[in-house]
């Protein structure tokens, strides 16, 4: 495997491990038990091993020290305390920083000193026996190296003995397999005894990083052919390591282990091609390896195959996106064929359409399968907030417990990636403004420990995420006072629930009397809403004074495909997401009105709805300029409705969304584009954005 | 039976001499050749290379090279040079 590939795999894998590590460290503090300690040890151990292979030597060294400490924790030589968890969390942070940013060596030094002094202070309180036992606990990790050595023929002239080097090498571990290649050794009578002819392939099992192996060849590496390959992945299955395993053919395994040479493998394959005999038998017959080695390699191959079959495949999201895009192209092509079918004479057109229906079913199923692959559970995203809640609660002097429900709820990976920040904002608000101080809670007859619940569930084709706190609830009166101060409402006006929500999400709005480090600056909730709306979602607030607040986020299952209504305005085609459409109608002339400050409205089911002339909004030509001659599509965003005036409804279709770069439009009213069956491009209307551009908050 | 007793200091510095001695020994018809390592604590690769080539020559001539008096270190070196198999 190429070095870059190893590094990429590590970078991906480490993210997941660090997340689990953090979660378990929090759990260690809340509920210390042996299982958690073992898991934590394994995470650090895996990071150490993979970091070493991937060239993160600093991380390797640091993780090694951390592992030593955890080993002592595992052996009950160090008690589990809050300062210990703090130190471990700090160490985990440094590892993450060193992997994904750049290592801060000052901090590393400081942490290493802390780790050491912590261990020493714990050790001082222990008996001498326990101390000795700790010092003898092995902490090294087994690695396998395939080393090929080919020395220059006149190496003896420089006073170097290759055998001494090999002796040094094998002293680092144990030789699992060795081949001495004597093919270049001339017949006895013709040889020059002062020249070097032999070459080696050694499979070494060692407890050291690759660097240590390289050091053996420090003085000969430049003018000799020395190759060192870490082949631990071939053996991980036997050591229980977490290194990626590769399926290999038996010949390849034997070559990698130094039992067979490439030339011998070629010879064996040539014989197999002619005789159809089993490779293992040929190898034994030819005397290239003994039966035991071949049998062992075959056994190992089977174990690796079993392991691979039992595990999942890691696929880059980019590849899934490409797959989805290609599927989109198929859908477009299908639409093109459907158009051709319309133009054909009846019988052929009918047959073609029938075939297309069948194809359409398969395409939809295909699409569902791809979408299913993109779906991942929200649990890990929720879990990462454990640390956040813990740290922030300590900072503000509150006692808060985080409960996670519905972690198995799946949603599109892209949505999960983008929901992180809004969630963080809302949790931060709940900690800072929602949950009361322990004393205040006790005074109110509540448990001094506040609770924040992160809950996720599926409902009606959407995903709902709730952030529920059992704090003091939103102080409606304080919001009202602020709203009056800022001139949003008049002094004698009462706040409706909708107004309350709108005000909270206004840029710069805050009821906090003092600006804290966390919140209170009025920055955040407007960004939260904008981010959620960018995901085609909505956010609502439910609050009961003294009981708590719930933020409910509604999100689509996926961002990649929508069911859309295709509408036409002049020569332009637009797509309105079907989920946002309430109804479409042809208004009567008498239902139209112009209201001062609100512009044009139409009466729909006893309700005045603002009318948006799409041709005016986008500055394009339309066939109809009179609403009563055109069609109006009533759409809803949150609790706000608007009527979009269009020339015609073309049809309903599944749309694969293509993103629009910001330099094409700054309008919030457009969220993307789609390629239609005839090859034209249709713009997708962002209903939330359009409503935001049309309706002011005061309305 | 020809027997070559290696000196304690056998190494690259005097391997040519060993080569010559062995070349001479193999010419004695029908006899196996013994190489005695009793005095050798350790040696270098050049010596073992000569012995490997010599062993091949012996096989070619249907003769046997016998090694005696090898201490654990020498045995380890013989193993590393592929002259003996691990147990």
XYZ file of N, CA, C and O in Angstrom, chain A residues 46 51 78 194 197 240 257 265 324 339 360 380 384 414 489 525 571 573 592 638 676 694:
88
model
N -4.385 2.031 19.252
C -4.612 1.993 17.799
C -4.073 3.262 17.155
O -3.424 3.211 16.110
N -0.440 5.837 13.764
C 0.333 7.079 13.606
C 1.774 6.739 13.224
O 2.376 7.393 12.366
N -3.225 3.888 39.033
C -3.615 5.305 39.038
C -5.135 5.353 39.193
O -5.857 4.733 38.404
N 36.673 -12.140 -1.601
C 36.591 -10.833 -0.929
C 35.438 -9.979 -1.437
O 35.355 -8.791 -1.156
N 28.330 -11.397 -2.307
C 27.400 -11.900 -3.323
C 25.984 -12.156 -2.784
O 25.038 -12.180 -3.543
N -4.851 -9.025 16.557
C -6.029 -8.279 16.984
C -5.897 -6.793 16.753
O -6.622 -5.996 17.317
N 6.291 -12.299 2.708
C 6.910 -12.835 3.922
C 8.345 -13.284 3.689
O 8.981 -13.842 4.580
N 8.150 -16.927 -7.780
C 6.691 -16.844 -7.944
C 6.326 -16.897 -9.424
O 5.384 -17.599 -9.825
N -24.251 9.470 -7.676
C -25.554 10.118 -7.672
C -25.690 11.065 -8.871
O -26.740 11.121 -9.510
N -39.414 12.068 -24.156
C -39.848 13.113 -25.105
C -39.875 12.562 -26.526
O -40.780 12.844 -27.305
N -37.758 3.216 -15.236
C -37.958 4.244 -14.227
C -38.023 3.626 -12.825
O -37.470 4.156 -11.865
N -23.174 9.717 16.555
C -21.833 10.245 16.788
C -21.773 11.769 16.868
O -20.996 12.339 17.636
N -20.534 13.805 20.394
C -19.416 14.740 20.522
C -19.770 15.949 21.386
O -18.888 16.658 21.856
N -24.314 14.866 4.290
C -24.119 16.309 4.090
C -24.909 17.102 5.124
O -24.434 18.096 5.656
N -42.082 46.018 18.126
C -43.517 46.102 18.437
C -43.770 47.384 19.231
O -42.841 47.979 19.774
N -28.322 33.059 16.962
C -29.600 32.448 16.617
C -30.048 32.785 15.191
O -30.682 31.973 14.545
N -40.146 32.181 -21.051
C -39.386 31.065 -21.627
C -38.563 30.330 -20.557
O -37.805 29.417 -20.860
N -37.896 28.147 -17.049
C -38.509 27.073 -16.257
C -37.916 27.100 -14.853
O -36.705 27.211 -14.676
N -57.947 39.843 -5.470
C -56.672 40.583 -5.420
C -56.847 41.931 -4.732
O -57.844 42.615 -4.947
N -42.170 27.849 7.153
C -42.521 28.028 8.554
C -44.020 28.215 8.631
O -44.779 27.373 8.151
N -32.937 19.545 -17.185
C -34.200 18.919 -17.557
C -33.991 17.917 -18.696
O -32.914 17.846 -19.284
N -39.239 38.476 0.642
C -40.511 39.157 0.401
C -41.132 39.705 1.683
O -41.562 40.841 1.756
